[in-house]
């Protein structure tokens, strides 16, 4: 099929590359010329494992092309995926300006009947609005059918998720369109759940809210464990044995971040407020996460007192491992709080330094070598569970730091391993070790 993807971000690029790999003829359009220039020359503007080689292969095969020209992108597309950003506004609600522009542009340039699938995460009613925008501006003889088709990929494993996701949600009131979408996705052999548009929109927000709730829940339990000397990993394993609960997403840490959970939980809470239906459970999830981001600062002060002028190594800037995405990363919140305390911050990350630098500027020092970041530090705080950090030999903390004091915000190290080294160590919801 001739497919166009609007947006060359984390979702748009993965969708484009994977649909091309499935054999579709894919055009990906973005409004950022520099991104498209990069992509046309075979380089990916984002880090996502496996993405660059898929892009390269399908560019070479001519299954995939990139453009900033809407006429080229939309005039003869049979299927269009909208994957533009829906960032957070000041009041927490989703900013739909990119969605509106995309809908206007599609209506203006379409020259044949088309199905428009929204992959962007959008509040209830948005797909109906997209339908209205397109209907009011498209050529009268043409049809456009808007489908809510929320995306569930996880950065870091996005390609695997595309080909082996748990489900594909298709929200439409038109059975013929539902059948076309079912046929389109059928080769993936992933269960397809067909529903109405509004339910599809809610499924996406409810999924993210539920997962965020699991994280905040286990983090609250970790706080209890911290207080009584229990071990959250034992607790998580024990409760996860109950099939009604399950073992997944019960890892304690310094809170969730990224481009989805923080923004989508706030947007849902804001949407509830807008409906005059407060969501106190969700509000608490958000509150717990905020508190969790500051946990290392509390532990740091207990361990070293004032942080003023002390060299602190931050290990990891990305919001999680295997991505260069630093949006709402716990590391960045931590760095802001440490800066207020007057700490001298040196941050390590294998991939995400350029993105972090765009936000933090030169207010801190950056190192791509973990040992250099640790050299002469009086405190190390692990903010991202990168392989490079999890597999760092523990004696590096002893040989490089001024004092081997480690706050492990992601519970990267087994406690038995830590016991063998003279390191002062704090993690989240596991027994302390003080030298
Ligand atoms: P992103 O910021 O990485 O990319 C969005 C892209 O859209 C940008 O390159 C931007 O230039 C482009 N764009 C904006 N307006 C455009 C227009 N009119 N035409 C063409 N391109 C346009 O965003 P993302 O992380 O890919 O997320 C996209 C959407 O998918 C959001 O709604 C997000 O909530 C949702 N989502 C994201 C993830 C994720 O893990 N990143 C997962 C599931 C769902």
PDB file of C-alpha atoms in Angstrom, residues 231 233 251 315 370 374 380-382 384-397 406-419 421 423-428 430-431:
ATOM      1  CA  UNK A 231      13.997  -5.635  50.593  1.00  0.00           C
ATOM      2  CA  UNK A 233      12.956  -6.930  45.375  1.00  0.00           C
ATOM      3  CA  UNK A 251      10.779  -2.399  39.816  1.00  0.00           C
ATOM      4  CA  UNK A 315      25.549   8.185  35.928  1.00  0.00           C
ATOM      5  CA  UNK A 370      32.241   6.583  32.983  1.00  0.00           C
ATOM      6  CA  UNK A 374      33.757   9.265  38.537  1.00  0.00           C
ATOM      7  CA  UNK A 380      27.936   9.000  42.561  1.00  0.00           C
ATOM      8  CA  UNK A 381      24.245   8.807  41.760  1.00  0.00           C
ATOM      9  CA  UNK A 382      22.979   6.213  39.286  1.00  0.00           C
ATOM     10  CA  UNK A 384      19.748   5.293  34.359  1.00  0.00           C
ATOM     11  CA  UNK A 385      20.135   1.511  34.250  1.00  0.00           C
ATOM     12  CA  UNK A 386      22.511   1.453  31.239  1.00  0.00           C
ATOM     13  CA  UNK A 387      24.355  -1.856  30.648  1.00  0.00           C
ATOM     14  CA  UNK A 388      27.615   0.111  30.881  1.00  0.00           C
ATOM     15  CA  UNK A 389      26.672   1.092  34.425  1.00  0.00           C
ATOM     16  CA  UNK A 390      25.221  -2.263  35.500  1.00  0.00           C
ATOM     17  CA  UNK A 391      28.364  -4.021  34.342  1.00  0.00           C
ATOM     18  CA  UNK A 392      30.870  -1.515  35.663  1.00  0.00           C
ATOM     19  CA  UNK A 393      33.300  -3.394  37.930  1.00  0.00           C
ATOM     20  CA  UNK A 394      32.621  -2.168  41.459  1.00  0.00           C
ATOM     21  CA  UNK A 395      36.282  -1.542  42.179  1.00  0.00           C
ATOM     22  CA  UNK A 396      36.140   1.404  39.729  1.00  0.00           C
ATOM     23  CA  UNK A 397      34.241   3.342  42.405  1.00  0.00           C
ATOM     24  CA  UNK A 406      27.086   5.450  45.685  1.00  0.00           C
ATOM     25  CA  UNK A 407      23.354   6.135  45.540  1.00  0.00           C
ATOM     26  CA  UNK A 408      21.888   3.618  43.145  1.00  0.00           C
ATOM     27  CA  UNK A 409      18.582   5.063  41.930  1.00  0.00           C
ATOM     28  CA  UNK A 410      17.883   2.059  39.715  1.00  0.00           C
ATOM     29  CA  UNK A 411      18.931  -0.833  41.978  1.00  0.00           C
ATOM     30  CA  UNK A 412      21.520  -1.829  39.372  1.00  0.00           C
ATOM     31  CA  UNK A 413      23.791  -3.891  41.614  1.00  0.00           C
ATOM     32  CA  UNK A 414      23.004  -7.101  43.485  1.00  0.00           C
ATOM     33  CA  UNK A 415      23.424  -6.496  47.208  1.00  0.00           C
ATOM     34  CA  UNK A 416      25.694  -9.555  47.534  1.00  0.00           C
ATOM     35  CA  UNK A 417      28.142  -7.986  45.065  1.00  0.00           C
ATOM     36  CA  UNK A 418      28.152  -4.704  46.959  1.00  0.00           C
ATOM     37  CA  UNK A 419      28.884  -6.523  50.242  1.00  0.00           C
ATOM     38  CA  UNK A 421      33.540  -3.933  48.455  1.00  0.00           C
ATOM     39  CA  UNK A 423      31.588   1.105  49.359  1.00  0.00           C
ATOM     40  CA  UNK A 424      28.920   3.133  51.118  1.00  0.00           C
ATOM     41  CA  UNK A 425      25.825   2.230  49.168  1.00  0.00           C
ATOM     42  CA  UNK A 426      22.190   3.285  49.138  1.00  0.00           C
ATOM     43  CA  UNK A 427      19.562   1.971  46.770  1.00  0.00           C
ATOM     44  CA  UNK A 428      15.768   2.163  46.639  1.00  0.00           C
ATOM     45  CA  UNK A 430      16.827  -2.298  49.891  1.00  0.00           C
ATOM     46  CA  UNK A 431      18.980  -2.472  53.029  1.00  0.00           C
TER      47      UNK A 431
END
